[in-house]
Short mmCIF file of C-alpha atoms and ligand atoms in Angstrom, two decimals:
data_model
loop_
_atom_site.label_atom_id
_atom_site.label_comp_id
_atom_site.label_asym_id
_atom_site.label_seq_id
_atom_site.Cartn_x
_atom_site.Cartn_y
_atom_site.Cartn_z
CA MET C 1 -11.82 29.35 1.33
CA SER C 2 -11.71 33.15 1.85
CA PRO C 3 -11.92 34.51 5.44
CA THR C 4 -15.46 35.75 4.76
CA GLU C 5 -16.56 32.19 3.87
CA ALA C 6 -14.94 30.66 6.97
CA PRO C 7 -17.64 28.98 9.10
CA VAL C 8 -18.20 29.93 12.71
CA VAL C 9 -16.57 27.04 14.46
CA GLU C 10 -14.95 27.31 17.88
CA THR C 11 -14.80 23.86 19.45
CA VAL C 12 -13.75 20.38 18.40
CA GLY C 13 -17.42 19.34 18.49
CA GLU C 14 -18.50 22.20 16.22
CA ALA C 15 -15.69 21.44 13.81
CA LEU C 16 -16.81 17.83 13.62
CA VAL C 17 -20.43 18.76 12.89
CA TRP C 18 -19.30 21.20 10.18
CA GLY C 19 -16.88 18.65 8.72
CA GLU C 20 -19.47 15.86 8.73
CA ASN C 21 -21.91 18.12 6.88
CA GLN C 22 -19.30 19.01 4.28
CA LEU C 23 -18.64 15.35 3.49
CA GLY C 24 -21.67 13.51 4.78
CA LEU C 25 -24.51 14.89 2.76
CA PRO C 26 -23.29 14.42 -0.80
CA HIS C 27 -21.21 11.34 -0.02
CA HIS C 28 -21.41 7.89 1.47
CA SER C 29 -21.51 7.82 5.27
CA SER C 30 -18.03 6.26 5.59
CA TYR C 31 -16.63 9.57 4.39
CA VAL C 32 -17.97 11.22 7.54
CA ASN C 33 -15.24 9.43 9.51
CA GLU C 34 -12.71 11.22 7.40
CA ALA C 35 -13.56 14.52 9.07
CA HIS C 36 -12.68 12.77 12.34
CA GLU C 37 -9.49 11.37 10.84
CA ILE C 38 -8.35 14.79 9.62
CA LEU C 39 -9.11 16.45 12.94
CA CYS C 40 -7.25 13.73 14.86
CA TRP C 41 -4.28 14.17 12.55
CA ILE C 42 -4.23 17.95 13.16
CA LEU C 43 -4.60 17.56 16.94
CA LYS C 44 -2.16 14.60 16.98
CA ILE C 45 -4.55 12.45 18.98
CA LYS C 46 -6.07 8.97 18.64
CA PRO C 47 -9.66 8.70 17.34
CA THR C 48 -10.71 7.31 20.74
CA ASP C 49 -9.52 10.54 22.41
CA LEU C 50 -11.47 12.84 20.11
CA PHE C 51 -14.72 12.64 22.05
CA LEU C 52 -12.97 13.45 25.32
CA ARG C 53 -12.06 16.81 23.77
CA ILE C 54 -15.39 17.66 22.22
CA GLN C 55 -15.69 20.88 24.29
CA ASN C 56 -12.07 22.00 23.72
CA ARG C 57 -11.56 25.19 21.73
CA LEU C 58 -9.52 24.96 18.55
CA THR C 59 -6.62 27.36 18.03
CA ALA C 60 -6.88 29.75 15.08
CA ARG C 61 -4.07 27.82 13.36
CA ASP C 62 -5.80 24.44 13.78
CA LYS C 63 -9.08 25.87 12.47
CA ILE C 64 -7.40 27.18 9.31
CA ARG C 65 -5.66 23.87 8.76
CA PHE C 66 -8.91 21.97 9.26
CA PHE C 67 -10.88 24.15 6.82
CA ASP C 68 -8.10 23.93 4.27
CA MET C 69 -7.74 20.13 4.55
CA MET C 70 -11.50 19.60 4.45
CA ASN C 71 -11.75 21.73 1.31
CA ARG C 72 -9.18 19.49 -0.34
CA ARG C 73 -11.15 16.41 0.74
CA VAL C 74 -14.38 17.82 -0.67
CA ARG C 75 -12.52 18.17 -3.97
CA GLN C 76 -11.96 14.37 -3.81
CA GLU C 77 -8.34 14.36 -2.79
CA PRO C 78 -7.71 11.16 -0.78
CA VAL C 79 -7.21 11.79 2.96
CA ALA C 80 -3.81 10.06 2.91
CA TYR C 81 -2.50 12.53 0.32
CA ILE C 82 -3.85 15.43 2.40
CA THR C 83 -2.24 14.29 5.65
CA GLY C 84 0.76 12.85 3.80
CA GLU C 85 0.57 9.63 5.82
CA LYS C 86 -1.10 6.22 5.80
CA ASN C 87 -0.96 3.60 8.51
CA PHE C 88 0.27 0.19 7.36
CA PHE C 89 0.98 -2.69 9.72
CA GLY C 90 0.85 -0.29 12.68
CA ARG C 91 3.26 2.29 11.26
CA ASP C 92 2.56 5.66 9.64
CA PHE C 93 4.11 5.64 6.17
CA ILE C 94 4.84 8.81 4.20
CA VAL C 95 2.70 8.95 1.05
CA ASP C 96 2.25 11.44 -1.77
CA PRO C 97 0.55 11.28 -5.18
CA SER C 98 3.56 9.49 -6.69
CA VAL C 99 2.74 6.32 -4.72
CA LEU C 100 -0.21 4.02 -4.22
CA ILE C 101 -1.88 4.47 -0.84
CA PRO C 102 -1.17 1.20 1.05
CA ARG C 103 -4.26 -1.00 1.41
CA PRO C 104 -5.30 -3.28 4.29
CA GLU C 105 -5.33 -6.34 1.95
CA THR C 106 -1.62 -5.86 1.44
CA GLU C 107 -1.04 -6.31 5.17
CA LEU C 108 -2.21 -9.87 4.60
CA LEU C 109 0.50 -10.34 1.96
CA VAL C 110 3.08 -9.21 4.53
CA ASP C 111 1.53 -11.58 7.10
CA GLN C 112 1.90 -14.48 4.66
CA ALA C 113 5.54 -13.58 4.04
CA LEU C 114 6.34 -13.41 7.77
CA THR C 115 4.51 -16.68 8.50
CA HIS C 116 6.42 -18.46 5.74
CA VAL C 117 9.84 -17.21 6.90
CA ARG C 118 9.11 -18.13 10.54
CA LYS C 119 7.72 -21.56 9.64
CA ARG C 120 10.79 -22.37 7.55
CA GLY C 121 13.12 -20.94 10.19
CA ILE C 122 14.99 -18.80 7.65
CA GLU C 123 17.29 -16.73 9.85
CA ALA C 124 18.45 -14.04 7.44
CA PRO C 125 15.95 -14.09 4.58
CA ARG C 126 16.75 -12.51 1.25
CA VAL C 127 13.67 -10.96 -0.30
CA LEU C 128 13.00 -9.29 -3.63
CA GLU C 129 10.05 -6.93 -3.85
CA ILE C 130 8.79 -5.88 -7.28
CA GLY C 131 6.84 -2.59 -7.37
CA THR C 132 7.65 -1.19 -3.95
CA GLY C 133 5.74 2.12 -4.27
CA SER C 134 5.80 3.75 -0.81
CA GLY C 135 8.05 0.93 0.38
CA CYS C 136 5.41 -0.25 2.83
CA ILE C 137 6.03 -3.97 2.16
CA ALA C 138 9.84 -3.83 2.03
CA VAL C 139 10.19 -1.55 5.05
CA THR C 140 7.70 -3.56 7.12
CA LEU C 141 9.49 -6.82 6.32
CA ALA C 142 12.83 -5.24 7.19
CA HIS C 143 11.43 -3.95 10.46
CA GLU C 144 9.77 -7.22 11.43
CA MET C 145 12.82 -9.30 10.42
CA PRO C 146 15.89 -7.26 11.34
CA ARG C 147 18.26 -9.84 9.85
CA ALA C 148 16.52 -9.81 6.46
CA HIS C 149 17.88 -8.12 3.39
CA ILE C 150 15.37 -6.76 0.92
CA VAL C 151 15.94 -5.57 -2.63
CA ALA C 152 13.00 -3.33 -3.57
CA ILE C 153 12.40 -2.41 -7.20
CA ASP C 154 10.19 0.18 -8.81
CA ILE C 155 9.96 1.64 -12.30
CA SER C 156 9.04 5.03 -10.81
CA GLU C 157 11.92 7.15 -9.52
CA GLU C 158 9.47 9.42 -7.66
CA ALA C 159 8.06 6.39 -5.82
CA LEU C 160 11.57 5.23 -4.90
CA ARG C 161 12.26 8.64 -3.35
CA VAL C 162 9.21 8.21 -1.09
CA ALA C 163 10.20 4.61 -0.29
CA SER C 164 13.71 5.75 0.73
CA ARG C 165 12.23 8.35 3.06
CA ASN C 166 10.13 5.61 4.66
CA ALA C 167 13.16 3.36 5.05
CA ALA C 168 14.88 6.25 6.85
CA ARG C 169 11.80 7.01 8.96
CA PHE C 170 11.77 3.42 10.27
CA LYS C 171 15.56 3.06 10.41
CA THR C 172 15.70 0.17 7.95
CA GLU C 173 18.04 1.78 5.39
CA SER C 174 20.77 -0.78 6.01
CA ASN C 175 18.40 -3.72 5.30
CA VAL C 176 16.76 -2.40 2.14
CA THR C 177 18.40 -1.74 -1.23
CA PHE C 178 16.23 0.25 -3.62
CA LEU C 179 16.68 -0.27 -7.33
CA HIS C 180 15.20 1.71 -10.22
CA SER C 181 14.25 -0.98 -12.70
CA ASP C 182 11.57 -2.22 -15.06
CA LEU C 183 10.78 -5.59 -13.42
CA TYR C 184 14.05 -7.61 -13.23
CA GLY C 185 15.75 -5.52 -15.95
CA LYS C 186 18.52 -4.04 -13.78
CA LEU C 187 19.16 -7.12 -11.63
CA GLY C 188 22.57 -8.42 -12.63
CA PRO C 189 23.52 -12.12 -12.85
CA GLU C 190 24.94 -11.97 -9.31
CA TRP C 191 21.34 -12.00 -8.04
CA GLU C 192 20.33 -15.16 -9.89
CA GLY C 193 19.21 -17.97 -7.59
CA ASP C 194 19.66 -15.65 -4.64
CA PHE C 195 16.26 -14.90 -3.13
CA ASP C 196 14.29 -16.89 -0.57
CA MET C 197 11.22 -14.98 -1.60
CA ILE C 198 9.86 -12.72 -4.34
CA ILE C 199 6.92 -10.67 -3.17
CA SER C 200 4.78 -8.24 -5.14
CA ASN C 201 1.60 -6.26 -5.11
CA PRO C 202 1.69 -5.44 -8.84
CA PRO C 203 -0.75 -3.26 -10.77
CA TYR C 204 -3.54 -5.74 -11.53
CA VAL C 205 -6.67 -3.77 -12.54
CA SER C 206 -7.66 -4.16 -16.19
CA THR C 207 -7.53 -0.97 -18.25
CA GLU C 208 -11.31 -1.18 -18.78
CA VAL C 209 -11.96 -1.37 -15.02
CA TYR C 210 -9.35 1.32 -14.36
CA HIS C 211 -11.51 3.79 -16.29
CA THR C 212 -14.51 2.99 -14.07
CA LEU C 213 -12.67 3.54 -10.77
CA GLU C 214 -13.81 6.37 -8.52
CA ALA C 215 -12.25 9.74 -9.30
CA GLU C 216 -10.30 9.73 -6.05
CA VAL C 217 -8.75 6.32 -6.77
CA ARG C 218 -7.68 7.66 -10.15
CA ARG C 219 -5.70 10.34 -8.29
CA GLU C 220 -3.28 7.51 -7.47
CA PRO C 221 -0.58 6.74 -10.07
CA ARG C 222 -1.99 4.88 -13.06
CA LEU C 223 1.27 2.94 -13.22
CA ALA C 224 0.41 1.46 -9.81
CA LEU C 225 -3.07 0.28 -10.82
CA ASP C 226 -3.44 -0.38 -14.53
CA GLY C 227 -2.32 -3.91 -15.39
CA GLY C 228 -3.18 -3.69 -19.11
CA PRO C 229 -6.08 -5.17 -21.11
CA ASP C 230 -6.66 -8.18 -18.81
CA GLY C 231 -4.95 -6.80 -15.71
CA LEU C 232 -2.26 -9.50 -15.95
CA GLY C 233 0.19 -7.52 -18.10
CA LEU C 234 2.79 -7.26 -15.34
CA ILE C 235 1.99 -10.50 -13.51
CA ARG C 236 2.85 -12.65 -16.57
CA PRO C 237 6.48 -11.49 -17.03
CA LEU C 238 6.90 -11.17 -13.28
CA VAL C 239 6.08 -14.90 -12.84
CA GLN C 240 7.88 -15.98 -16.05
CA HIS C 241 11.26 -14.67 -14.88
CA ALA C 242 10.87 -15.22 -11.12
CA LYS C 243 12.47 -18.67 -11.08
CA ARG C 244 15.77 -17.30 -12.33
CA TYR C 245 16.13 -15.17 -9.19
CA LEU C 246 14.70 -17.57 -6.61
CA SER C 247 16.82 -19.97 -4.58
CA PRO C 248 16.00 -23.69 -5.02
CA SER C 249 13.66 -23.52 -2.00
CA GLY C 250 12.29 -20.07 -2.87
CA ILE C 251 8.68 -18.90 -2.88
CA LEU C 252 6.68 -16.37 -4.90
CA LEU C 253 3.91 -14.38 -3.19
CA LEU C 254 1.62 -12.18 -5.24
CA GLU C 255 -1.37 -9.97 -4.54
CA MET C 256 -3.98 -10.12 -7.32
CA GLY C 257 -7.54 -9.10 -8.21
CA TYR C 258 -10.43 -11.02 -6.58
CA ASP C 259 -11.37 -12.49 -9.99
CA GLN C 260 -7.88 -13.45 -11.17
CA ALA C 261 -7.26 -16.62 -9.13
CA LEU C 262 -7.82 -19.05 -12.03
CA SER C 263 -5.64 -17.08 -14.43
CA VAL C 264 -2.84 -16.53 -11.92
CA ARG C 265 -2.90 -20.22 -10.90
CA ARG C 266 -2.58 -21.13 -14.58
CA ILE C 267 0.34 -18.73 -15.08
CA LEU C 268 2.10 -20.23 -12.03
CA GLU C 269 1.48 -23.79 -13.31
CA GLU C 270 2.72 -22.93 -16.80
CA ASN C 271 5.91 -21.64 -15.21
CA HIS C 272 6.39 -24.84 -13.18
CA PHE C 273 5.69 -23.54 -9.72
CA PHE C 274 4.59 -26.12 -7.14
CA GLN C 275 2.38 -26.14 -4.04
CA ILE C 276 0.25 -23.35 -5.50
CA GLU C 277 -2.18 -21.83 -3.02
CA ILE C 278 -4.80 -19.11 -3.29
CA ILE C 279 -5.45 -17.20 -0.07
CA LYS C 280 -8.54 -15.13 0.67
CA ASP C 281 -8.60 -11.61 2.12
CA TYR C 282 -10.68 -10.31 5.06
CA ALA C 283 -13.69 -9.94 2.75
CA GLN C 284 -13.32 -13.60 1.66
CA HIS C 285 -12.14 -12.61 -1.82
CA ASP C 286 -9.31 -14.54 -3.49
CA ARG C 287 -6.42 -12.12 -3.03
CA ILE C 288 -3.02 -13.77 -2.71
CA ALA C 289 -1.32 -16.40 -4.85
CA LYS C 290 1.59 -18.42 -3.57
CA GLY C 291 3.86 -20.75 -5.52
CA GLU C 292 7.00 -22.61 -4.52
CA MET C 293 10.09 -23.73 -6.44
CA ASN C 294 9.99 -27.13 -4.72
CA GLY C 295 7.38 -29.86 -5.06
CA PRO C 296 5.97 -31.49 -1.91
CA VAL C 297 8.54 -33.54 0.04
C1 LIG N 301 0.02 -1.66 -6.72
S1 LIG N 301 1.47 -0.65 -6.53
C2 LIG N 301 2.15 -1.37 -5.06
C3 LIG N 301 2.89 -0.39 -4.18
C4 LIG N 301 3.25 -0.96 -2.81
N1 LIG N 301 4.11 -2.11 -2.92
C5 LIG N 301 2.00 -1.32 -2.03
O1 LIG N 301 1.72 -2.52 -1.91
O2 LIG N 301 1.29 -0.42 -1.55
C6 LIG N 301 2.47 -1.26 -7.85
C7 LIG N 301 3.85 -0.61 -7.99
O3 LIG N 301 4.49 -1.24 -9.10
C8 LIG N 301 5.25 -0.27 -9.81
N2 LIG N 301 5.45 -0.76 -11.18
C9 LIG N 301 4.58 -0.73 -12.22
N3 LIG N 301 5.13 -1.27 -13.31
C10 LIG N 301 6.38 -1.68 -12.96
C11 LIG N 301 7.44 -2.32 -13.66
N4 LIG N 301 7.33 -2.64 -14.95
N5 LIG N 301 8.59 -2.57 -12.98
C12 LIG N 301 8.73 -2.23 -11.68
N6 LIG N 301 7.74 -1.62 -10.96
C13 LIG N 301 6.58 -1.36 -11.59
C14 LIG N 301 4.41 0.99 -9.72
O4 LIG N 301 5.20 2.14 -9.93
C15 LIG N 301 3.85 0.88 -8.28
O5 LIG N 301 4.67 1.55 -7.37
#
C-alpha cells in the first residue's frame, strides 16, 4: 500500500474497524477475527486484552506493520504464515510456507499418544514420527515427556529446518533426532523393533479433493496434503512397514480423513494389527486410527 492509500487510523479501535472491513465484507465472518489476531500479534497482547486498549493510539511503526500484514491477508495468505507462528498444544510454533500449519485435530493425536504412554507406564518412551513438518507433534511429545526420545522423519529438508528451529525454541533438541527420509527409507536395521510408538499425521487428502481446497489451504505444501488418488498413498506403505520398527508391545497412531475410517481399519487388519480403534475429533468426525502389535490379553 502506498502512503497516499494508507487509511486514517489512529487508535486500536479504528484499526480494528478498518481491518474488519477489509476482511469482513468479501469473506466469511470468521475471517474478521483474523484482524484481531494480527493486531494482538503486533501488540504482543492476548485477545482478551485487546478491548481494554481500544482507545490506545498505535505507533507509526505498528500502523505500518498492521496495514502491511492485512494486505497480505487480503491476498489470501494464511495468518500463520504472515505472523510466522501458530499455537499448538499451548505453545507458539514457528511456521513458514514449507510446513503445514498445525491443526487443532492434531492436538487430539498428541493427547492420544500421551494417554497411551501414561496408561502403560512407559517411563522413557521411544517414538517414531513420520512426516514431522513443523515438528509440532515431536516437539510437543518431547516437552510433555522429558524422558522420551523421538525420531522425527520428513521427506522435506526445508520442513526439517523449521522443525529443528522449533526443537531449539522449546529446548527439546536433546530428545528429538530429525532424519531426512522418504518414510522408513533411511532408518537402519538398528532401529528395527525399537519403537514403543509410531505416530503420524500423513498427507491424506485425495488428489481430486486437493484441487478443490480453498486457495489459502493450497498455499501450504502440496506434499503435506496430497495423499494420491485415494488419499491413502502414504498411509498404505506407512502401515505396511510399521511392524518392523515397532517393539512387541508397540502401537501405531494415525491421523486420517473423516471418510477414511473403513479403509484405514482394513489396511491395519490386513497388516495384522490388533485392538484397532477409530477415535473421533471435536466435530465428531472419525479422525484417528489406532492399532497395536499385541492382541488382547
Ligand atoms: C500433514 S503434514 C503433517 C505435519 C505435522 N506433523 C503436523 O501434524 O502438523 C505431512 C508431512 O509429511 C511429509 N511427507 C510427505 N511425504 C512423505 C514421505 N514419503 N516421507 C516422509 N515424510 C513425508 C510432508 O513433507 C509433511 O511435512
